[in-house]
C-alpha positions as a Python dict, from the first residue, in 0.01 Angstrom:
ca = {
    (1, 'M'): (0, 0, 0),
    (2, 'K'): (133, 335, -146),
    (3, 'V'): (529, 377, -301),
    (4, 'V'): (641, 735, -378),
    (5, 'F'): (992, 820, -541),
    (6, 'V'): (1091, 1176, -494),
    (7, 'C'): (1380, 1399, -665),
    (8, 'T'): (1432, 1716, -710),
    (9, 'G'): (1148, 1892, -949),
    (10, 'N'): (984, 1553, -1030),
    (11, 'T'): (1083, 1584, -1389),
    (12, 'C'): (1372, 1352, -1442),
    (13, 'R'): (1439, 1073, -1187),
    (14, 'S'): (1177, 998, -1004),
    (15, 'P'): (927, 987, -1298),
    (16, 'M'): (1187, 746, -1436),
    (17, 'M'): (1216, 542, -1141),
    (18, 'A'): (819, 517, -1038),
    (19, 'A'): (764, 415, -1384),
    (20, 'M'): (1025, 139, -1363),
    (21, 'F'): (951, 24, -1019),
    (22, 'R'): (566, -8, -1128),
    (23, 'D'): (648, -232, -1433),
    (24, 'Y'): (870, -471, -1187),
    (25, 'A'): (586, -477, -969),
    (26, 'K'): (337, -569, -1218),
    (27, 'K'): (625, -852, -1329),
    (28, 'V'): (613, -979, -994),
    (29, 'G'): (301, -932, -863),
    (30, 'F'): (365, -697, -586),
    (31, 'D'): (22, -521, -544),
    (32, 'C'): (91, -148, -444),
    (33, 'E'): (-19, 202, -591),
    (34, 'V'): (353, 366, -726),
    (35, 'D'): (393, 766, -754),
    (36, 'C'): (627, 1028, -755),
    (37, 'A'): (676, 1400, -681),
    (38, 'G'): (952, 1657, -605),
    (39, 'M'): (1139, 1872, -352),
    (40, 'T'): (1075, 2169, -530),
    (41, 'G'): (897, 2307, -867),
    (42, 'G'): (596, 2178, -975),
    (43, 'G'): (357, 2238, -1338),
    (44, 'S'): (660, 2082, -1568),
    (45, 'P'): (646, 1744, -1830),
    (46, 'V'): (844, 1454, -1762),
    (47, 'N'): (1200, 1564, -1928),
    (48, 'P'): (1204, 1439, -2325),
    (49, 'K'): (1514, 1209, -2212),
    (50, 'A'): (1408, 1099, -1942),
    (51, 'A'): (1078, 976, -2153),
    (52, 'H'): (1349, 836, -2425),
    (53, 'S'): (1540, 615, -2134),
    (54, 'L'): (1182, 497, -2063),
    (55, 'A'): (1141, 414, -2434),
    (56, 'A'): (1420, 214, -2462),
    (57, 'R'): (1315, -1, -2238),
    (58, 'G'): (955, -46, -2340),
    (59, 'L'): (794, 179, -2069),
    (60, 'S'): (640, 546, -2120),
    (61, 'A'): (600, 849, -1887),
    (62, 'D'): (327, 998, -1698),
    (63, 'D'): (158, 1278, -1859),
    (64, 'R'): (64, 1480, -1563),
    (65, 'L'): (286, 1766, -1477),
    (66, 'S'): (530, 1744, -1182),
    (67, 'R'): (424, 1810, -845),
    (68, 'V'): (554, 1908, -502),
    (69, 'F'): (600, 1679, -214),
    (70, 'G'): (335, 1733, 24),
    (71, 'E'): (1, 1674, 167),
    (72, 'G'): (-109, 1424, -135),
    (73, 'E'): (180, 1165, -24),
    (74, 'K'): (155, 1213, 346),
    (75, 'D'): (-44, 892, 273),
    (76, 'A'): (255, 668, 175),
    (77, 'D'): (378, 398, 343),
    (78, 'F'): (699, 403, 199),
    (79, 'V'): (882, 734, 63),
    (80, 'F'): (1238, 696, -152),
    (81, 'T'): (1439, 977, -246),
    (82, 'M'): (1730, 1018, -481),
    (83, 'T'): (1955, 1176, -200),
    (84, 'D'): (2073, 1134, 167),
    (85, 'A'): (1978, 1526, 196),
    (86, 'Q'): (1643, 1461, 38),
    (87, 'R'): (1558, 1206, 297),
    (88, 'D'): (1702, 1413, 594),
    (89, 'E'): (1448, 1692, 500),
    (90, 'L'): (1116, 1493, 421),
    (91, 'R'): (1218, 1288, 737),
    (92, 'T'): (1225, 1639, 957),
    (93, 'R'): (898, 1729, 782),
    (94, 'H'): (740, 1455, 810),
    (95, 'P'): (868, 1233, 1068),
    (96, 'D'): (573, 1002, 1094),
    (97, 'L'): (668, 867, 741),
    (98, 'F'): (878, 573, 629),
    (99, 'V'): (1135, 789, 427),
    (100, 'E'): (1484, 626, 313),
    (101, 'S'): (1732, 726, 75),
    (102, 'L'): (1817, 530, -254),
    (103, 'S'): (2171, 591, -188),
    (104, 'L'): (2107, 299, 66),
    (105, 'F'): (2138, 39, -251),
    (106, 'A'): (2323, 233, -540),
    (107, 'G'): (2605, 296, -294),
    (108, 'G'): (2555, 732, -302),
    (109, 'D'): (2323, 975, -378),
    (110, 'I'): (2148, 885, -735),
    (111, 'A'): (2289, 1181, -941),
    (112, 'D'): (2070, 1427, -1103),
    (113, 'P'): (2122, 1382, -1476),
    (114, 'Y'): (1902, 1691, -1604),
    (115, 'G'): (2126, 1898, -1830),
    (116, 'G'): (2348, 1589, -1908),
    (117, 'T'): (2320, 1411, -2196),
    (118, 'Q'): (2134, 1125, -2300),
    (119, 'A'): (2336, 863, -2223),
    (120, 'D'): (2336, 1037, -1846),
    (121, 'Y'): (1989, 954, -1828),
    (122, 'D'): (2065, 557, -1995),
    (123, 'A'): (2294, 544, -1722),
    (124, 'T'): (2080, 656, -1478),
    (125, 'A'): (1776, 449, -1552),
    (126, 'D'): (2084, 138, -1561),
    (127, 'T'): (2143, 278, -1183),
    (128, 'F'): (1751, 214, -1081),
    (129, 'E'): (1700, -123, -1270),
    (130, 'G'): (1989, -240, -1126),
    (131, 'I'): (1796, -169, -767),
    (132, 'L'): (1475, -279, -791),
    (133, 'G'): (1474, -635, -628),
    (134, 'K'): (1682, -438, -296),
    (135, 'V'): (1389, -151, -306),
    (136, 'H'): (1131, -438, -293),
    (137, 'D'): (1288, -651, -79),
    (138, 'L'): (1326, -377, 202),
    (139, 'I'): (971, -309, 186),
    (140, 'L'): (845, -638, 214),
    (141, 'S'): (1091, -703, 484),
    (142, 'H'): (948, -350, 666),
    (143, 'A'): (586, -418, 568),
    (144, 'G'): (650, -775, 775),
    (145, 'S'): (775, -657, 1062),
    (146, 'E'): (457, -406, 1125),
}
């Protein structure tokens, strides 16, 4: 099973959520491949503040460069975006994929911390931490209904 998290530029939110969900899945014994991508951009490293938020939780960010959502993600079983607008765009572009917004679990779009303080990045990671189980539950319920 492949799970992909998508944000705007693939340097802050999606790498953080991917690292945190990968760790969560390992801890609960959920076998899946976890990846991330962006709606735009590509070619940039993970934001240092995002990496710092992960390191504070004992996790590390991928060393790879950011990339745009495309052919490599078309085999994903589940795609989760940070905003409803991103979800809607990906559903239009890729109608055969299961795409949902993390806003479903967070009570609204996940704000982009890019350009913000370290506290903004830490708050984003805290939000992710609070929804990991909910994302997992949705995957399990959807996978079980197929």
